[in-house]
CSV table of C-alpha atoms in Angstrom, one decimal:
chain,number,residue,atom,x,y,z
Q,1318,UNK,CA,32.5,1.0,6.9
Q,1319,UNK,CA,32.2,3.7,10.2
Q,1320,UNK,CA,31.6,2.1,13.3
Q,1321,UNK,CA,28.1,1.9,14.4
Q,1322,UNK,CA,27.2,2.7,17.9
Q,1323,UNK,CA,24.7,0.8,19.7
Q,1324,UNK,CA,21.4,2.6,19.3
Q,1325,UNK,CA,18.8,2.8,22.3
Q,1326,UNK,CA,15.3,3.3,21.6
Q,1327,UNK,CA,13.8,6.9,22.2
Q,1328,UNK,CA,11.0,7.4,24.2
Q,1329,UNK,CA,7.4,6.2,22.8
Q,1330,UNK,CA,4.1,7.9,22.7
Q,1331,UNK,CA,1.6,5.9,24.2
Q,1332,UNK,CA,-0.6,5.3,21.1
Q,1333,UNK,CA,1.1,4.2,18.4
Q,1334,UNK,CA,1.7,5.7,14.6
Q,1335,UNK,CA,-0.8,1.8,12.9
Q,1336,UNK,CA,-3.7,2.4,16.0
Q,1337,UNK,CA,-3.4,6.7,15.7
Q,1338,UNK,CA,-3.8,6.0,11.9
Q,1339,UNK,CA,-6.6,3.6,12.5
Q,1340,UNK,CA,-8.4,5.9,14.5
Q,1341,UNK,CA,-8.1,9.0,12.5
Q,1342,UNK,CA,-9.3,6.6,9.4
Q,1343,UNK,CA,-12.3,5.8,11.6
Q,1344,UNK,CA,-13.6,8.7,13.2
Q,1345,UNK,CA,-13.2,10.7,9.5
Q,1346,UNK,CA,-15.7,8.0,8.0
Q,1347,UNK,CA,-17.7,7.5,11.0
Q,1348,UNK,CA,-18.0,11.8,10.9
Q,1349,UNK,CA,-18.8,11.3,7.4
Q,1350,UNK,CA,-21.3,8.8,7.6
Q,1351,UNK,CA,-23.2,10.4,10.0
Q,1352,UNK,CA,-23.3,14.0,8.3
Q,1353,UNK,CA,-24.4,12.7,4.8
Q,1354,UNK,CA,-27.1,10.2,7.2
Q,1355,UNK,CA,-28.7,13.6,8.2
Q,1356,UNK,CA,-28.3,15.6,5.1
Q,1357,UNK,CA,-30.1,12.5,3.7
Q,1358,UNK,CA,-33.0,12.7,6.4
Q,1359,UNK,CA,-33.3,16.9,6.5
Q,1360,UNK,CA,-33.6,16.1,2.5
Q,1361,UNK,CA,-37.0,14.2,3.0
Q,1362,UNK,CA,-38.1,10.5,2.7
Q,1363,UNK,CA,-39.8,9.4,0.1
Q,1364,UNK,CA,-43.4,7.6,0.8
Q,1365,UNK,CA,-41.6,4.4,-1.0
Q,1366,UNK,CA,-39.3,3.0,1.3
Q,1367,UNK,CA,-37.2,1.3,-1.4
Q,1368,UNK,CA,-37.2,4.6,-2.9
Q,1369,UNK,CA,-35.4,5.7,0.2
Q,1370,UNK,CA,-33.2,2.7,1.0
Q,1371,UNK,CA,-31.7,3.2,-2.6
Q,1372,UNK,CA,-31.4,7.0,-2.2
Q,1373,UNK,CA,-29.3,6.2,1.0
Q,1374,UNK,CA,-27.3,3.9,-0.6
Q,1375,UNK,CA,-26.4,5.9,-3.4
Q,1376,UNK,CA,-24.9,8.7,-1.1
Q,1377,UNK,CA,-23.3,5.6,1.2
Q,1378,UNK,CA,-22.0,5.0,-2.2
Q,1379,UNK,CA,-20.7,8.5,-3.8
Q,1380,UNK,CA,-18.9,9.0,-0.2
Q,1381,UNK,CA,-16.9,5.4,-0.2
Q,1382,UNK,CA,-15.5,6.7,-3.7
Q,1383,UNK,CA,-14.2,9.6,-1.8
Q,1384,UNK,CA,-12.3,7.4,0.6
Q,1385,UNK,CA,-11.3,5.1,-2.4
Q,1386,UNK,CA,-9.5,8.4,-3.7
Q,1387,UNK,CA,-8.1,9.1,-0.2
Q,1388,UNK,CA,-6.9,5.2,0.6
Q,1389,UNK,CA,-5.1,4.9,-3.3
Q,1390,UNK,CA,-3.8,9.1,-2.6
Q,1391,UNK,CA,-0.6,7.6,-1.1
Q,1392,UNK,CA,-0.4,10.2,0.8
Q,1393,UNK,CA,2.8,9.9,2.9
Q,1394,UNK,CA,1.4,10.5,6.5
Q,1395,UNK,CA,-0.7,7.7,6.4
Q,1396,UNK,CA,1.6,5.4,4.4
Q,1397,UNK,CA,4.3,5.6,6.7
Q,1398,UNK,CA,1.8,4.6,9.6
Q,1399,UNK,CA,0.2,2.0,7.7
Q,1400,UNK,CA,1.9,0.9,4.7
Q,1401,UNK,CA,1.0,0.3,1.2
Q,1402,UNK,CA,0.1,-3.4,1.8
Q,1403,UNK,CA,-2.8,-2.3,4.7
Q,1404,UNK,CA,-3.8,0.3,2.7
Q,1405,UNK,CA,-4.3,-1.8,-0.2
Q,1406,UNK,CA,-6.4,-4.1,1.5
Q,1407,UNK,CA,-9.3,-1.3,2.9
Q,1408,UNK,CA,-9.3,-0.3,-0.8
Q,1409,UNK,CA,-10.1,-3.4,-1.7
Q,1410,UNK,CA,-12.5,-4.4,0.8
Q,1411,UNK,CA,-14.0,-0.5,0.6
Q,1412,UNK,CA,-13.9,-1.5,-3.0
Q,1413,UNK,CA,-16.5,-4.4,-2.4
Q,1414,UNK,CA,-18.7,-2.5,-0.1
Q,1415,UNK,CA,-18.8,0.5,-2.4
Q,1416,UNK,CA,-19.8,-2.6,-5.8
Q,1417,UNK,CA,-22.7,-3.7,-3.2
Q,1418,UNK,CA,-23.4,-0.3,-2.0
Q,1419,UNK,CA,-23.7,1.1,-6.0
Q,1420,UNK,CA,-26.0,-2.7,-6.9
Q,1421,UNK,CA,-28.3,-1.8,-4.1
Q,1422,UNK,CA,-29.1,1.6,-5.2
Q,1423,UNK,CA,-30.0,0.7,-8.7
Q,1424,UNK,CA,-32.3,-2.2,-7.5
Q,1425,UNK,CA,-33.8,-0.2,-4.7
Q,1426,UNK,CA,-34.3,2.7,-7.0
Q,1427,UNK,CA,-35.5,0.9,-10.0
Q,1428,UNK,CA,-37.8,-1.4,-8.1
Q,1429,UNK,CA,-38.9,1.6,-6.2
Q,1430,UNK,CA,-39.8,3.3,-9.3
Q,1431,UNK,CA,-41.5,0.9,-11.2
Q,1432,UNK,CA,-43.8,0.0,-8.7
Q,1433,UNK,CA,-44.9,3.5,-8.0
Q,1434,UNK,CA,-45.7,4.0,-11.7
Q,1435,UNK,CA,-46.7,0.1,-11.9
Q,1436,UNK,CA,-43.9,-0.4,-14.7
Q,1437,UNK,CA,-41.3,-3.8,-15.1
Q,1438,UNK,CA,-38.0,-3.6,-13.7
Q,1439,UNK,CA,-36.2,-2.9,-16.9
Q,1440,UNK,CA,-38.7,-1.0,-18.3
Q,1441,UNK,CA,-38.6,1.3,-15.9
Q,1442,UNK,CA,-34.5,1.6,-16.0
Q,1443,UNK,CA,-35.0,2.6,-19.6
Q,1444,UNK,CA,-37.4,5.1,-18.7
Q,1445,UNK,CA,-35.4,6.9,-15.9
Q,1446,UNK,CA,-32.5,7.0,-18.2
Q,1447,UNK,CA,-34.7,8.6,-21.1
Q,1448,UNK,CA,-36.1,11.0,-18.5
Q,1449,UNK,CA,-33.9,12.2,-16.0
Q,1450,UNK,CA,-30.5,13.6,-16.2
Q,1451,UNK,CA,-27.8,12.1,-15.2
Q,1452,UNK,CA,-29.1,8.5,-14.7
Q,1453,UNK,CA,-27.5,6.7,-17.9
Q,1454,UNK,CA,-24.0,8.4,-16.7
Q,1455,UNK,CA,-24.7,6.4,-13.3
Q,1456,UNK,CA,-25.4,3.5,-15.4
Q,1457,UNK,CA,-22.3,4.0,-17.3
Q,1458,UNK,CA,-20.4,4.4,-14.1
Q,1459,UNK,CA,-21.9,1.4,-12.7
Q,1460,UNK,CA,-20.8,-1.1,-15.6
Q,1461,UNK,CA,-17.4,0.4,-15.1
Q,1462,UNK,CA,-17.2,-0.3,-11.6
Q,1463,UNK,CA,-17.9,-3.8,-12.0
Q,1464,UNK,CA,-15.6,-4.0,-14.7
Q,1465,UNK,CA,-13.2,-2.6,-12.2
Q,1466,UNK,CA,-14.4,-5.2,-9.4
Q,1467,UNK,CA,-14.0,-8.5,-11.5
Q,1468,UNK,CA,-10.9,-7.3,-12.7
Q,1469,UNK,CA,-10.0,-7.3,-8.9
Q,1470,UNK,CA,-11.1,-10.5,-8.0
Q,1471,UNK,CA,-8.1,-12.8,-7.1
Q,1472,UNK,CA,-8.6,-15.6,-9.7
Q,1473,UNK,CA,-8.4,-12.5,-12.5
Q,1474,UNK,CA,-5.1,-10.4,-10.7
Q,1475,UNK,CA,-3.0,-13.5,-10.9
Q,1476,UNK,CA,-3.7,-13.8,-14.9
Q,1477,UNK,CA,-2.8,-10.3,-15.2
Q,1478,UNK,CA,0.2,-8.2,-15.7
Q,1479,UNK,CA,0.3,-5.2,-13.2
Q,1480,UNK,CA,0.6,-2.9,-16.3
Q,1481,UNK,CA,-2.7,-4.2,-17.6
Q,1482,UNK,CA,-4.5,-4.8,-13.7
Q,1483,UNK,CA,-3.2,-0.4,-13.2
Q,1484,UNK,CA,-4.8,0.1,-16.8
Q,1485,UNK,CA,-8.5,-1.6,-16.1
Q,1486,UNK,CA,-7.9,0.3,-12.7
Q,1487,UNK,CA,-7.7,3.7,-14.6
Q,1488,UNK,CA,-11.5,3.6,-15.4
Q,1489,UNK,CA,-12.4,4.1,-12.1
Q,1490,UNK,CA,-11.6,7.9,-12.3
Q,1491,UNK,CA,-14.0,7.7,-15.4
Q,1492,UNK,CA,-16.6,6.2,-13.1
Q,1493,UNK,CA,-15.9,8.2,-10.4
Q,1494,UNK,CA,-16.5,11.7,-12.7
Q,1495,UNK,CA,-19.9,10.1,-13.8
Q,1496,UNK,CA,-21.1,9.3,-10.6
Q,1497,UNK,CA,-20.4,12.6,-9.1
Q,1498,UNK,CA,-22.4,14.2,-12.4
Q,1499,UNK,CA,-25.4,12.2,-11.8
Q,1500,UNK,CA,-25.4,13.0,-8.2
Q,1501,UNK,CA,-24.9,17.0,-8.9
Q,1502,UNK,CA,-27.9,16.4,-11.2
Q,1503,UNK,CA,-30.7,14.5,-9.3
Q,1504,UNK,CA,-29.6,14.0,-5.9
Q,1505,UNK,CA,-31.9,14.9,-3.3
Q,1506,UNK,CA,-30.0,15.9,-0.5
Q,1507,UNK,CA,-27.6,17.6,-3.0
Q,1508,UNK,CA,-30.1,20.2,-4.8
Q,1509,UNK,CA,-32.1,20.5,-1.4
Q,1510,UNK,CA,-29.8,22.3,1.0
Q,1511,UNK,CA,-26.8,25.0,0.2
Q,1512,UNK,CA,-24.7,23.3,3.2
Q,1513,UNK,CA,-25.1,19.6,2.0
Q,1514,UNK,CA,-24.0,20.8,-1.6
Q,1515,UNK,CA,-21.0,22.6,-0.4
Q,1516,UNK,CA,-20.4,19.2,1.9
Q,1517,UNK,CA,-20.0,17.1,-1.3
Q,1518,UNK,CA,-18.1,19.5,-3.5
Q,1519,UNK,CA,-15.7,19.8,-0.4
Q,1520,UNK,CA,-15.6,16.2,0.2
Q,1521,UNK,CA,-14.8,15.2,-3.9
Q,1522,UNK,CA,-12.7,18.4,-4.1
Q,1523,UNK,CA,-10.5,17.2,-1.2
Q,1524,UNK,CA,-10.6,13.6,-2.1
Q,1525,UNK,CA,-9.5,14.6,-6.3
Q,1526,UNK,CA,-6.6,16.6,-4.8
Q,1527,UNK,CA,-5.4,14.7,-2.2
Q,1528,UNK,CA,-4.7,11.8,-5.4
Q,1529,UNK,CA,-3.3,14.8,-7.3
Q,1530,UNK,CA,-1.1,16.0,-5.0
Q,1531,UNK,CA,0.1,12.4,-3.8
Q,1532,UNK,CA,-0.1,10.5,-7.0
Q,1533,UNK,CA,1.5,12.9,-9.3
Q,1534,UNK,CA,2.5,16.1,-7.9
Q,1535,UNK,CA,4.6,15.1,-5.0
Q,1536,UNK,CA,6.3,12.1,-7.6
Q,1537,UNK,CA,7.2,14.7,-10.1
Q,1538,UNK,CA,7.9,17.6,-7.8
Q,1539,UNK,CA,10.7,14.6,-5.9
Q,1540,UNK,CA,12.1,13.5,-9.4
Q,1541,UNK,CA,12.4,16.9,-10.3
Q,1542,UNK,CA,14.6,17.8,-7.2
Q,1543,UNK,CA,16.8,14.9,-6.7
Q,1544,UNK,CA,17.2,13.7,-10.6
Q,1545,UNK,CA,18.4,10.4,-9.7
Q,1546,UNK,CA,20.8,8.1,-12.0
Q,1547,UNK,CA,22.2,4.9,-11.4
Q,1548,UNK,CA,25.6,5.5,-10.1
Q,1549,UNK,CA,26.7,1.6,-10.4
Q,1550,UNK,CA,25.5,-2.0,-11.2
Q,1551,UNK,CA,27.1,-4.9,-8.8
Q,1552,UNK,CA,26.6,-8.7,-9.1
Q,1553,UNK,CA,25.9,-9.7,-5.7
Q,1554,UNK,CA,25.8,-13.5,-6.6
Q,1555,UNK,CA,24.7,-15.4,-10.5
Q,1556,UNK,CA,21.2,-14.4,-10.3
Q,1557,UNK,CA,21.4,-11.2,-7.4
Q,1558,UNK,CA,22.1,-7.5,-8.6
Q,1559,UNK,CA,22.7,-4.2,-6.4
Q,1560,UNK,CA,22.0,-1.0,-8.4
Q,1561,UNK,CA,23.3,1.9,-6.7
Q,1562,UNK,CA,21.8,5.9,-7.5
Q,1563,UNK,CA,23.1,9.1,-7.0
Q,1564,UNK,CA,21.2,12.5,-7.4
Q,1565,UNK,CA,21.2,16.0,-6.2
Q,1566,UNK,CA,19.8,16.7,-2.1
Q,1567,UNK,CA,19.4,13.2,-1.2
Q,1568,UNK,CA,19.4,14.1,2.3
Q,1569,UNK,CA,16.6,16.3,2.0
Q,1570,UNK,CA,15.0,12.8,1.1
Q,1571,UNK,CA,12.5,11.3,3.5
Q,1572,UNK,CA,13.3,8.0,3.4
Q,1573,UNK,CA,13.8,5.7,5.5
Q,1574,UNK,CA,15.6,2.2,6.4
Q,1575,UNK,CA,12.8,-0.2,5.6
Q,1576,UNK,CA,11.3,2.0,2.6
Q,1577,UNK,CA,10.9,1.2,-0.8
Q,1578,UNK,CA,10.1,2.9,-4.0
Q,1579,UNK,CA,8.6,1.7,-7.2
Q,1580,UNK,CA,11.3,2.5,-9.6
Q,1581,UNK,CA,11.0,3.3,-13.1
Q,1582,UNK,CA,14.5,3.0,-15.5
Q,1583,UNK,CA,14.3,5.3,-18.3
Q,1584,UNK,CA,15.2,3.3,-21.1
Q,1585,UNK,CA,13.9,2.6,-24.2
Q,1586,UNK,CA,12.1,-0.6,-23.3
Q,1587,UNK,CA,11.4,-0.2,-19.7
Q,1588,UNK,CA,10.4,3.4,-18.6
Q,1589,UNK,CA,6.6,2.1,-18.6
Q,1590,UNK,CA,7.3,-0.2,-15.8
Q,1591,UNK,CA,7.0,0.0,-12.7
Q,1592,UNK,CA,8.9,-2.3,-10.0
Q,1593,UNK,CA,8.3,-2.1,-6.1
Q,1594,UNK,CA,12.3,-2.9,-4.2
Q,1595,UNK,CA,13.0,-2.0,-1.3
Q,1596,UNK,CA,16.2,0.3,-0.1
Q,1597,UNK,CA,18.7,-2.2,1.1
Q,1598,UNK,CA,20.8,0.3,2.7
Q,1599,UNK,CA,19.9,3.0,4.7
Q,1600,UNK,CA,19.9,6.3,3.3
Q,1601,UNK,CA,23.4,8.2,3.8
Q,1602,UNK,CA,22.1,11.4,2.3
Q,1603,UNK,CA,24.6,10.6,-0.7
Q,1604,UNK,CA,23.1,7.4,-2.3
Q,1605,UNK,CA,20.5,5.0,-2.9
Q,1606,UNK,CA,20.8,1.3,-2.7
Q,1607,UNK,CA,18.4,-1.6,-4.6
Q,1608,UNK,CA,19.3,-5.2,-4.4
Q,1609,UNK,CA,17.2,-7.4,-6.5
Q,1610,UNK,CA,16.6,-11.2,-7.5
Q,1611,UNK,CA,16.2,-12.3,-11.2
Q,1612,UNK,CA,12.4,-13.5,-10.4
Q,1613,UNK,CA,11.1,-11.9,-13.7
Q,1614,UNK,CA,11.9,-10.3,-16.6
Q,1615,UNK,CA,11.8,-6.9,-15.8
Q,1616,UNK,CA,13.9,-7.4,-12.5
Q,1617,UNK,CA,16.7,-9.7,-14.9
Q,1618,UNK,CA,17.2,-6.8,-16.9
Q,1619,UNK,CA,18.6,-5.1,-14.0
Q,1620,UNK,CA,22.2,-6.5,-14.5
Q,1621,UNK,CA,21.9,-4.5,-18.1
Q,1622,UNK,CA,21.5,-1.1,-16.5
Q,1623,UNK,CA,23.9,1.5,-18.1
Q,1624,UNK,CA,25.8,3.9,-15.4
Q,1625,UNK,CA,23.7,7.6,-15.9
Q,1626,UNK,CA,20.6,5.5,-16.7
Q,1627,UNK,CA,17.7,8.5,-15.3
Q,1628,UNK,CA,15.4,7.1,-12.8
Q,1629,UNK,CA,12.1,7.9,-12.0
Q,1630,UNK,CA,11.2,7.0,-8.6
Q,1631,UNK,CA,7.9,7.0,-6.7
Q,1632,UNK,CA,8.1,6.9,-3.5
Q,1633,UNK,CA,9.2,6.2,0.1
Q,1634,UNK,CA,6.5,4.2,0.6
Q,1635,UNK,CA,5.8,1.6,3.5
Q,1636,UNK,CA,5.7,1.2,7.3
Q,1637,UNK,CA,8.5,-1.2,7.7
Q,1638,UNK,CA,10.6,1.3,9.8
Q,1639,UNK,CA,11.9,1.8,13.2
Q,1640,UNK,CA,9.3,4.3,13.5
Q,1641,UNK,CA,6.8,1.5,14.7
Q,1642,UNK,CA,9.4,-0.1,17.2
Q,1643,UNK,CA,8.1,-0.4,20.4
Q,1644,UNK,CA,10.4,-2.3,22.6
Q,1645,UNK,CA,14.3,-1.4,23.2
Q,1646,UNK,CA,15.2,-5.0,21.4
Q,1647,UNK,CA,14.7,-6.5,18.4
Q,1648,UNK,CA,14.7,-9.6,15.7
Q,1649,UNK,CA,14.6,-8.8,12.5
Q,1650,UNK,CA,13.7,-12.0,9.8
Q,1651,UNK,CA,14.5,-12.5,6.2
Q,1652,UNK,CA,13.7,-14.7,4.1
Q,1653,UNK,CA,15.1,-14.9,0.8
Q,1654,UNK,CA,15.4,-11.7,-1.4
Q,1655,UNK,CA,13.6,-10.4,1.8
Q,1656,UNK,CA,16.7,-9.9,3.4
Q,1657,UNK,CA,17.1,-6.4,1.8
Q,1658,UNK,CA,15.0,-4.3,3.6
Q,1659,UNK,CA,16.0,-6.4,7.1
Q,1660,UNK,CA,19.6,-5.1,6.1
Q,1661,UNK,CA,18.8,-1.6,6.0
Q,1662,UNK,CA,16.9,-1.7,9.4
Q,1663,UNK,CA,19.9,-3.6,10.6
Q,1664,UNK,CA,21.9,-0.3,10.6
Q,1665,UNK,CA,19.2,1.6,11.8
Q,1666,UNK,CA,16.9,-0.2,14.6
Q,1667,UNK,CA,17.9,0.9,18.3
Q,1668,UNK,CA,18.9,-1.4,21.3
Q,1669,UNK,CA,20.5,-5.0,20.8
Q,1670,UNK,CA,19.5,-6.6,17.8
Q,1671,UNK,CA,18.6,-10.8,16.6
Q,1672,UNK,CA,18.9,-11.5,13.1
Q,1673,UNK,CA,17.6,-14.6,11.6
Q,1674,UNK,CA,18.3,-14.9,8.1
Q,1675,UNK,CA,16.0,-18.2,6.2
Q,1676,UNK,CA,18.1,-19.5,2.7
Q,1677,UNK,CA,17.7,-22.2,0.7
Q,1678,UNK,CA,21.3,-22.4,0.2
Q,1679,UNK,CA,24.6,-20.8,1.3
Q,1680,UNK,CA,25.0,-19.6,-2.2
Q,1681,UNK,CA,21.0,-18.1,-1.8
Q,1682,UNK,CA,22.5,-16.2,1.7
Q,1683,UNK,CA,22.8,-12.6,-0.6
Q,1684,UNK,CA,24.4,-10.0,1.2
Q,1685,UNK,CA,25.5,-12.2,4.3
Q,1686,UNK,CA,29.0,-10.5,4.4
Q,1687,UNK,CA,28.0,-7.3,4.6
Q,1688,UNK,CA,25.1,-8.6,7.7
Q,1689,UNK,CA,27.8,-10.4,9.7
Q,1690,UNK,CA,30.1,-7.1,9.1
Q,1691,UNK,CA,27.5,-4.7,9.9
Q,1692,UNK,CA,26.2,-7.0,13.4
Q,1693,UNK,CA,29.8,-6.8,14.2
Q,1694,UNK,CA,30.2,-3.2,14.1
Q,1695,UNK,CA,27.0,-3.0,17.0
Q,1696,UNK,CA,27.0,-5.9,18.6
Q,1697,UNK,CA,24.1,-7.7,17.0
Q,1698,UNK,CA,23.9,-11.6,16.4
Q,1699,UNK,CA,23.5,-13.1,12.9
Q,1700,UNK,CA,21.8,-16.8,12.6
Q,1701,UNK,CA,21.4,-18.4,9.0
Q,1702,UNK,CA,19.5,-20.9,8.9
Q,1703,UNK,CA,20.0,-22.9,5.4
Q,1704,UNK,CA,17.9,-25.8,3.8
Q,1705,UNK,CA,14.7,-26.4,2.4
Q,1706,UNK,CA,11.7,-24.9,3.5
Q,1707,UNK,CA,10.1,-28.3,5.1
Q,1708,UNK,CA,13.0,-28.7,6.6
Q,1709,UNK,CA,12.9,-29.0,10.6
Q,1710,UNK,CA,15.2,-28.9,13.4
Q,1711,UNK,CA,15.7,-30.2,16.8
Q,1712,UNK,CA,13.1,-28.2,18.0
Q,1713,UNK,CA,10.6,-28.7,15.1
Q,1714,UNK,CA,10.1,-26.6,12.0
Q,1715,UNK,CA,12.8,-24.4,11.5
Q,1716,UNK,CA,10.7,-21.2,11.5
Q,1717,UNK,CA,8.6,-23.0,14.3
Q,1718,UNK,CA,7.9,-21.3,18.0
Q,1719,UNK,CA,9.8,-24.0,19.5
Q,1720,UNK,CA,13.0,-23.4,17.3
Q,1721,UNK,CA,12.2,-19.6,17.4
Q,1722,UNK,CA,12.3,-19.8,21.2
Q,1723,UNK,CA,15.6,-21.5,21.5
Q,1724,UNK,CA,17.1,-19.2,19.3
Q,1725,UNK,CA,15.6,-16.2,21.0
Q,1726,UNK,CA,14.8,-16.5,24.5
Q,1727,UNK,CA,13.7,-13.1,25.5
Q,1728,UNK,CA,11.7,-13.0,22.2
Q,1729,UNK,CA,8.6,-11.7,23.7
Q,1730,UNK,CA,11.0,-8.5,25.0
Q,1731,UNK,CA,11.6,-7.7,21.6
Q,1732,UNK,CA,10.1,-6.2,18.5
Q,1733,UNK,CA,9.7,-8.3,16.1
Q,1734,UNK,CA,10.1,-7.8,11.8
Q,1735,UNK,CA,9.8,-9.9,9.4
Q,1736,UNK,CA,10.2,-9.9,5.8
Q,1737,UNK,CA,10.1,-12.7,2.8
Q,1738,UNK,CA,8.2,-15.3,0.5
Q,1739,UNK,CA,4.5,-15.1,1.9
Q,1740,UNK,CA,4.9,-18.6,3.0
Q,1741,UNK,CA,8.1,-17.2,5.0
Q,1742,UNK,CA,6.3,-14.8,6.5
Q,1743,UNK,CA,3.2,-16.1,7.6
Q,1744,UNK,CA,4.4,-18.7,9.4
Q,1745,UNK,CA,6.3,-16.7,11.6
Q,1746,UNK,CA,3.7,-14.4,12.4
Q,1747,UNK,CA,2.0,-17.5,13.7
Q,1748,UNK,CA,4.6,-18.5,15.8
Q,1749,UNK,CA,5.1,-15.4,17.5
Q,1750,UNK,CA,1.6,-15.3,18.2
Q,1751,UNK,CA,1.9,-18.8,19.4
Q,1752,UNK,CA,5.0,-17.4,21.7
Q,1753,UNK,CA,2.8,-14.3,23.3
Q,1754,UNK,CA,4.7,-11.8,21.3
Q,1755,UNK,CA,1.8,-8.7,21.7
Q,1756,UNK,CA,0.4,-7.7,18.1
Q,1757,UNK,CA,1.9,-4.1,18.9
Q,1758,UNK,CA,5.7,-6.1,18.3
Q,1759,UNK,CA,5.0,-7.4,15.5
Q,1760,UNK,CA,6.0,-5.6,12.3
Q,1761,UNK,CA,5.5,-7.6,8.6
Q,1762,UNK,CA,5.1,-5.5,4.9
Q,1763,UNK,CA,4.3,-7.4,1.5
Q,1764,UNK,CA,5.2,-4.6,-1.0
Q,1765,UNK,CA,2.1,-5.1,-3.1
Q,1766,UNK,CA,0.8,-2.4,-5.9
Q,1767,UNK,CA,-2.0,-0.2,-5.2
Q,1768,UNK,CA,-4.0,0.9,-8.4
């Protein structure tokens, strides 16, 4: 392995990438909001307010589909500031709003309705869908969306396969077409004004192509290009496997130390699924690394892998780079199988370096040789830290801000990233809040699916 010199941290701007993400997320739906708000008034109240309050809704609604689309686009600006796990998390909570949003316009309306013609609830929903256009696709839309929604609910994701939680999720675009029909055929502020109708069909347009572009164009355009393979399948202990990859213009790849793909094999019983591992080398322009745990089936299967096996990769996703580093040291965490992407950033990260490496067992300690080598090479300090997880120290819990303290005195100089079981991981992110360490320092990715 080539030396490594010791890296020094560049210069950085004085907002970072997660808050100029943040912002750019909020003023484009604050901008949004407001605009369809007065497209809504110049389009006229009705002399029902619930009339009104639904219409309102209904656009509120049709415009958090549009950033739905935009937060599941993947598109890699924003991923690389925010990552697939924060971006997964406004989608769902956008997802909620938009159910409650899409509830109160059917109520509003309906009740609206049927007291200005002095008709029942649901007798007036089955009139309106006899009588105007548009309205049973809405309903249609609506009973899809909560299809959607329950099938998101946490109780119902941890019964389900991914395959089968992606699946459900593929109705939305169904719902999302028969929304935007119903609103093209009786929304107010859409038939009323030339400028509000070329808002919407600019705001869906950009919205449909942005998941185009990043969900499948990009993907396919990437695989085309590179044509990756696996190059090489390596035990890296009895229940631990390294797959390496080759392809053509690797280093016109963007990825990044930190990164990871969701990585399709292309064999006969496994090119349907999709698995999220992390690189956990750094990118030499040449070849791609994986290192993976037997948790599940699909990852056990690994070890099987025939050399020239085609791979379909999607991806880089995630924010877990050196991108976000914000102080000239650092201390990297891993816990676990978690040590992967803390191995890659280990050759990339700038200034003098901390690792802290959380195993069960010395046998559990994966890729320790190549750490301790690697820390060598630039001067960095490797701690492992073996035994159960309950287990506790002389300065408390193991993971604990007294034990982290000892270990790392100047830890509130440093950047901070941590990777492993969720357990892992949340407890020390409450330790280095408990130490001071400012939130700007403090770097943590679950590599969760996005639908």
């Amino acid at each position: 392995m080539t030396a490594l010199p010791r890296r020094f941290a560049p210069p950085r701007p004085a907002v970072t990438p997660r808050v100029a993400a943040k912002v750019w997320l909020s003023v484009f739906l604050a901008a949004n909001v407001l605009l369809v708000t007065v497209f809504f008034v110049a389009g006229g109240l009705s002399d029902r307010p619930l009339i009104s309050v639904g219409r309102l809704a209904g656009l509120y609604a049709a415009q958090a589909m549009a950033f739905q689309l935009l937060l599941v686009a993947r598109l890699p600006w924003l991923d690389r500031r925010l990552g697939m796990d924060r971006l997964t998390a406004l989608h769902r909570w956008t997802g909620f709003g938009l159910l409650w949003l899409l509830v109160t316009h059917v109520v509003f309306i309906v009740f609206g309705y049927a007291g200005l013609e002095d008709n029942t609830a649901a007798g007036e929903l089955v009139s309106l869908a006899n009588t105007l256009e548009g309205v049973l696709r809405a309903i249609v839309a609506l009973v899809l969306i909560l299809v959607v929604g329950a099938a998101s609910a946490r109780f119902a994701r941890r019964r389900m396969a991914y395959e089968t939680w992606h699946f459900v999720h593929l109705y939305t675009y169904a719902a999302v077409f028969l929304a935007f029909t119903h609103q093209i055929a009786i929304g107010q502020s859409f038939a009323g004004s030339p400028v509000a109708r070329g808002y919407w069909w600019t705001l869906w347009l950009s919205a449909g192509t942005a998941v185009l572009a990043g969900r499948f164009v990009l993907p396919l355009w990437r695989n085309m290009r590179h044509r990756l393979q696996v190059a090489a399948v390596v035990p890296e202990s009895p229940d631990t496997v390294s797959v390496y990859l080759t392809g053509r213009d690797l280093d016109r790849l963007p990825a990044r130390a930190g990164q990871f793909f969701l990585w399709r094999f292309l064999t006969r019983d496994r090119w349907w699924q999709a698995n999220p591992f992390s690189l956990s080398a750094a990118p030499d322009g040449r070849t791609l690394r994986l290192t993976a745990k037997a948790v599940g089936e699909s990852s056990a299967k690994l070890r099987s892998l025939r050399v020239g096996t085609r791979v379909f990769a999607e991806g880089p996703y995630g924010a877990f780079t050196t991108i976000h580093q914000q102080r000239p040291n650092a201390l990297l965490v891993a816990g676990g199988v978690g040590v992967t992407p803390i191995r890659a950033l280990l050759e990339d990260i700038a200034g003098h370096v901390v690792v802290l490496y959380r195993a069960r067992t010395p046998e559990d300690a994966v890729l320790l040789p190549e750490l301790q080598k690697l820390a060598k090479t630039r001067g960095a300090v490797v701690h492992v830290l073996v035994g159960p997880k309950d287990q506790a120290g002389p300065h408390g819990p193991v993971l604990g801000p007294e034990s982290l303290y000892a270990l790392v005195p100047d830890i509130v100089e440093r950047d901070v990233f941590v990777c492993g079981p969720p357990g892992m991981t949340s407890a020390v992110l409450r330790s280095v809040r408990q130490l001071g360490v400012a939130g700007v320092q403090v770097h943590a990715e679950r590599f969760s699916l996005a639908a």
